[in-house]
Each structure stands twice: as structure tokens, then as C-alpha cells.
Amino acid sequence: MSGQRIENIYWTARYIERALVSLNVCQSYLGYGLEASAEKWSCCWERIKKGLRIFNRGPIQGELSSTLFFVLFDPDNPLSSLCSLFSARENAKILRDWLPLPLWEYLNSAYFLLSSTTASSCFQLSCYPLIKEVIEKILIMRQLQDYLFEEEPFLLWLKIGEYIEKVGNYAAFFFAYHPEENKDDPPYEEWEAFLNSFFIRDLLKKKIGMNELSYEKTALYILSSSLYPYSILSLLDKVLHCLGVLSQQWDIELPQIQTKELFSKVLEQAKNGITAERSKKIFLDIQIECNTIHQSLLSSLG
């Protein structure tokens, strides 16, 4: 299989992960946005933009309907759910003669479900069932990927793209919610929405307890918990495993070294304890180094 096709696989995974994050953000923050005052929602929207790494202005006023449209459907926002799924589908099209049919069908179904929805549906709770259904299709597709690994090892490239993108997204949101980055203290309901966006609220509720939850404890858990398969340390370990398997066919020594270095850095920080100052720096470093690994992987495929 050519390097160009592998690159298409890799980008498909990254775009799907971007779509999943933005969809889940809309689903999780919807209830809070309906209840919050205009001032509180405006502050929340600034954190969401930073977490989604949206650097253009977006909606000037933090009105719920306009922000939901911007994150879900806006064609001028390349990171919107619709644009991300469109890009994933365009990359997957090139792989039609190779990509397992169930994966293509679920991706196609998720895209058309979202693209056939009118903007008028993006108001208040009327868009909640739509978001939930699209998320479910993506999660089923992820389960199929895991099942199909035994038949097609090249699908590991999908997981590498997914995992590194996920790590970068975690880091961006935890950086956005860092106490030093915010003049206001996010209310409990917004904090819940933030944790729900990454499927970790119920987990943390069991492991730590919501009444004892602090930014530092949450940051430490998401960085380094070996008990949570989607902690940053666990995800980087999975990336290293995938790269180790694929290194038998591809010259990916540099991204392997960079991933090992990032893994070691996160592990060292966790051992030393996650203070507020350290966590801010490590989450910023993770974003930068994930971008470096992305670039190295793409260069190795060229």
C-alpha cells in the first residue's frame, strides 16, 4: 500500500476524532448552555473555543444557538463536526477498494445524517437526538475498527491517528480549563459538561468522588492513570505499540523516538506530582509535541 493511501487512512482517523469531540462538546454543554446566564455562557464559550483550538473569532456573542451552529454545521469553520466528517469521508473515498465495507457505511451514514439536517434544527434541545445518533454511529465504527485489526494490520494507522489526535484534544481542553487561564471559576454544571465531553465524568465520580474533585486531581488522573485505558499515558503507550508493529514495514523511527520522549515526560511529571504550574506547562507541551509527531509521521509516509 502506498504512502499516500496510508496518509489518507491517517487523516480519516484524525478527522473522525475531531468530529467526535465537537459533537460530544455540543451534546454535553447543551444543557448547561440552556440554563446559564449570558455572561456565564460567554465565559464558557471562550473555554470551548480554546479547547477546540478555534482561533478565528467564531460567533462574537456567545449566544447558544449561534455557537451550536458554528461548532456543528458552519461550513466556514473547518473544525465543525460537519466539515470534519466531510473531510474524513473524502479521505475514505480514496480507500473504497480497501476499506472494510462496514467502516465506510457507518462513516457515510454519520456524514449524511448530519449533512441532511437543516440549520433550523440547531436550536435548543431539538438537535440533541441528532447529535446523540451521530456519536453512536462513530462509536460503533470505532468498535468495528478494533474487531477488524486481526484481519488487516494497516488499520493500526487509523488507531494511531485517533490516539494522537485524542491526546492533543485532551491537552487543549485541560489547558483551557487551567485555573491560571481563567479569571472566573467555572460553575459545577460547566465542569460536569467538560468531563462529560470526554466520557470521564462517571468514571471520576467512582474513582475520586465529585465532592473531592479538583483540577489537580482530574489532571493527574487523565494524564497518568494506568487504570483508565484512555488516559494520556495509556494512549501514548498504545501509540508506541502500534508504531512498533508498523515499524517492520515503515521507516518511522523518528516519530517512535518522539512518542517515547513524550511518554517519558508525562510519566516523570506524574511521579513528581501535578501542581497547577506543572500541569499548565505539560498540557501545553503535549499539544506542541503531538503536532510534531503528526508532522513526523506524515513526513515518513512521503
XYZ file of C-alpha atoms in Angstrom:
302
model
C 0.000 0.000 0.000
C 1.376 3.411 -0.998
C 2.386 6.125 1.439
C -0.338 8.360 0.017
C -3.032 5.854 0.909
C -1.636 5.414 4.397
C -1.780 9.193 4.743
C -5.454 9.088 3.726
C -6.072 6.463 6.413
C -4.305 8.584 8.996
C -6.220 11.756 8.122
C -9.519 9.866 8.091
C -8.908 8.884 11.712
C -7.901 12.399 12.757
C -10.960 13.997 11.172
C -13.298 11.431 12.724
C -11.805 12.138 16.160
C -12.221 15.887 15.617
C -15.863 15.359 14.665
C -16.451 13.170 17.717
C -15.011 15.793 20.073
C -17.049 18.670 18.637
C -20.235 16.565 18.613
C -19.701 15.499 22.197
C -18.952 19.068 23.267
C -22.275 20.201 21.795
C -24.141 17.317 23.409
C -22.515 17.804 26.820
C -22.677 21.598 27.031
C -26.194 21.917 25.614
C -27.964 21.500 28.950
C -25.607 23.871 30.728
C -25.957 26.473 27.978
C -29.737 26.475 28.255
C -29.524 27.173 31.997
C -26.540 29.536 32.143
C -26.742 33.300 32.121
C -25.453 35.115 29.045
C -22.332 36.182 30.945
C -21.515 32.677 32.193
C -22.145 31.096 28.797
C -19.915 33.698 27.155
C -17.043 32.737 29.511
C -17.767 29.070 28.880
C -17.692 29.641 25.109
C -14.206 31.154 25.351
C -13.007 27.985 27.073
C -14.695 25.784 24.473
C -13.044 27.720 21.636
C -9.636 27.323 23.239
C -10.277 23.624 23.862
C -11.388 23.034 20.271
C -8.439 25.132 19.080
C -10.689 27.502 17.150
C -8.508 30.520 16.504
C -10.826 32.509 14.260
C -13.411 34.621 16.008
C -16.494 32.495 15.576
C -19.739 33.952 16.932
C -18.905 37.277 18.556
C -21.687 36.943 21.088
C -21.861 33.681 22.981
C -25.494 33.014 22.083
C -26.228 29.297 22.395
C -27.885 28.775 19.014
C -25.124 30.576 17.096
C -22.348 28.728 18.921
C -24.018 25.361 18.363
C -24.380 26.109 14.673
C -20.749 27.211 14.492
C -19.451 24.022 16.140
C -21.828 21.617 14.391
C -22.604 22.902 10.913
C -20.746 26.066 9.938
C -19.006 25.487 6.563
C -16.651 28.385 7.305
C -15.397 26.643 10.442
C -13.068 23.876 9.179
C -13.245 22.240 12.613
C -17.052 21.988 12.706
C -18.492 18.483 13.025
C -19.884 18.638 9.501
C -16.609 19.824 7.933
C -14.615 17.225 9.862
C -16.913 14.380 8.785
C -16.852 15.664 5.200
C -13.037 15.633 5.229
C -12.990 12.159 6.785
C -15.369 10.899 4.102
C -13.338 12.467 1.276
C -10.181 10.747 2.520
C -12.038 7.464 2.988
C -13.432 7.628 -0.578
C -9.935 7.073 -1.934
C -9.760 3.875 0.121
C -13.053 2.370 -1.049
C -11.404 -0.641 -2.691
C -9.569 -1.427 0.544
C -11.534 -0.008 3.471
C -13.777 -2.648 5.089
C -17.348 -2.033 3.957
C -18.887 -1.690 7.465
C -16.477 1.133 8.315
C -17.346 3.013 5.145
C -21.073 2.509 5.676
C -21.049 3.898 9.220
C -18.889 6.864 8.225
C -21.131 7.579 5.246
C -24.247 7.242 7.386
C -22.892 9.599 10.076
C -21.972 12.213 7.464
C -25.302 12.122 5.619
C -27.270 12.188 8.854
C -25.540 15.410 9.836
C -25.412 16.980 6.372
C -29.117 16.394 5.712
C -30.087 18.330 8.840
C -31.182 21.910 8.355
C -29.681 24.706 10.399
C -33.103 25.352 11.921
C -32.705 22.080 13.823
C -29.744 23.504 15.689
C -31.769 25.208 18.364
C -32.001 24.162 21.969
C -32.928 20.545 22.673
C -34.230 19.788 19.174
C -30.723 18.894 17.977
C -29.901 16.620 20.915
C -31.231 13.339 19.384
C -29.368 14.080 16.149
C -26.051 14.653 17.927
C -26.517 11.513 20.010
C -27.258 9.362 16.951
C -24.216 10.599 15.021
C -21.983 9.990 18.061
C -23.345 6.444 18.379
C -22.525 5.703 14.733
C -18.948 6.894 15.210
C -18.525 4.828 18.382
C -19.835 1.708 16.620
C -17.367 2.360 13.807
C -14.567 2.524 16.391
C -15.630 -0.847 17.794
C -15.538 -2.318 14.290
C -12.005 -1.000 13.805
C -10.847 -2.882 16.901
C -12.552 -6.070 15.705
C -11.017 -5.871 12.225
C -7.414 -5.377 13.379
C -6.681 -9.091 13.269
C -7.590 -9.235 9.581
C -5.907 -6.027 8.421
C -2.905 -4.662 10.331
C -2.925 -1.481 8.242
C -5.939 -0.432 10.283
C -3.428 0.337 13.025
C -2.848 3.607 11.166
C -6.448 4.521 11.991
C -5.758 3.958 15.676
C -2.500 5.939 15.623
C -4.285 8.921 14.077
C -7.151 8.601 16.549
C -4.965 8.258 19.642
C -2.579 11.126 18.901
C -5.467 13.418 17.959
C -7.265 12.425 21.166
C -4.188 13.176 23.297
C -3.861 16.625 21.705
C -7.551 17.347 22.281
C -7.339 16.301 25.933
C -4.361 18.588 26.444
C -6.055 21.536 24.713
C -9.186 21.315 26.883
C -7.294 20.810 30.135
C -5.121 23.789 29.231
C -8.274 25.834 28.511
C -9.672 24.965 31.951
C -6.443 25.577 33.838
C -7.085 27.948 36.794
C -4.401 30.377 35.620
C -6.113 30.678 32.235
C -9.434 31.770 33.725
C -10.486 34.832 35.685
C -13.741 33.199 36.698
C -14.233 29.881 38.462
C -16.291 27.582 36.190
C -19.519 26.545 37.920
C -20.091 22.909 38.834
C -22.529 22.382 35.943
C -19.966 23.552 33.398
C -17.279 21.379 34.999
C -19.620 18.393 34.604
C -20.182 19.252 30.936
C -16.426 19.453 30.408
C -15.876 15.996 31.940
C -18.826 14.549 30.016
C -17.304 15.768 26.765
C -14.546 13.185 27.201
C -16.714 10.405 28.680
C -14.949 10.661 32.054
C -17.496 12.178 34.450
C -18.954 8.872 35.681
C -15.503 7.302 35.864
C -14.102 10.117 38.001
C -17.223 10.080 40.136
C -16.429 6.448 41.041
C -12.655 6.789 41.353
C -12.376 10.137 43.116
C -15.848 11.336 44.027
C -17.358 14.523 42.653
C -17.242 16.229 46.064
C -13.443 15.764 46.201
C -12.780 16.524 42.566
C -10.284 19.282 41.874
C -8.474 20.414 38.758
C -5.197 18.925 40.049
C -6.716 15.504 40.838
C -8.507 15.373 37.499
C -5.387 16.421 35.598
C -3.294 13.767 37.338
C -5.862 11.061 36.588
C -6.267 11.953 32.927
C -2.512 12.248 32.484
C -1.276 9.092 34.087
C -3.867 6.637 35.401
C -2.944 3.149 34.224
C -6.425 2.048 35.295
C -8.056 4.243 32.653
C -7.365 2.985 29.097
C -7.872 6.467 27.665
C -5.579 8.396 29.978
C -2.869 10.279 28.108
C -0.186 7.869 29.329
C -2.259 4.829 28.278
C -2.951 6.338 24.855
C 0.727 7.108 24.247
C 1.570 3.536 25.258
C -0.937 2.282 22.669
C 0.610 4.541 20.021
C 4.038 3.080 20.799
C 2.649 -0.447 20.440
C 1.065 0.378 17.063
C 4.243 2.067 15.832
C 6.273 -0.949 16.947
C 4.130 -3.279 14.828
C 4.194 -0.991 11.784
C 7.924 -0.242 12.043
C 8.536 -3.645 10.479
C 7.231 -2.233 7.193
C 7.723 1.530 7.517
C 10.657 3.727 8.476
C 9.035 5.539 11.392
C 11.981 5.731 13.764
C 11.707 9.500 14.378
C 8.010 9.523 15.421
C 8.742 6.487 17.607
C 11.526 8.378 19.387
C 9.356 11.492 19.777
C 6.454 9.473 21.195
C 8.766 7.695 23.652
C 10.140 11.054 24.792
C 6.629 12.435 25.328
C 5.629 9.255 27.185
C 8.665 9.602 29.470
C 7.946 13.289 30.079
C 4.330 12.615 31.112
C 5.420 9.708 33.324
C 8.056 11.835 35.048
C 5.594 14.669 35.672
C 3.105 12.227 37.165
C 5.748 10.808 39.521
C 6.763 14.291 40.654
C 3.181 15.322 41.324
C 0.909 17.532 39.250
C 0.937 21.050 40.645
C -1.054 23.815 38.963
C 2.089 25.317 37.465
C 3.428 21.997 36.180
C 0.099 20.894 34.720
C -0.234 24.072 32.665
C 3.186 23.555 31.113
C 2.770 19.826 30.490
C -0.599 20.306 28.746
C 0.904 22.997 26.529
C 3.940 20.800 25.801
C 1.708 17.844 24.921
C -0.163 19.908 22.318
C 3.085 21.080 20.731
C 4.677 17.633 20.731
C 1.566 15.923 19.339
C 1.749 18.322 16.382
C 5.430 17.460 15.970
C 4.639 13.727 15.971
C 1.866 14.296 13.416
C 4.299 16.086 11.119
C 6.990 13.426 11.535
C 4.554 10.629 10.727
C 3.331 12.388 7.597
C 6.914 13.108 6.513
C 7.828 9.445 6.949
C 4.935 8.480 4.679
C 6.053 10.912 1.991
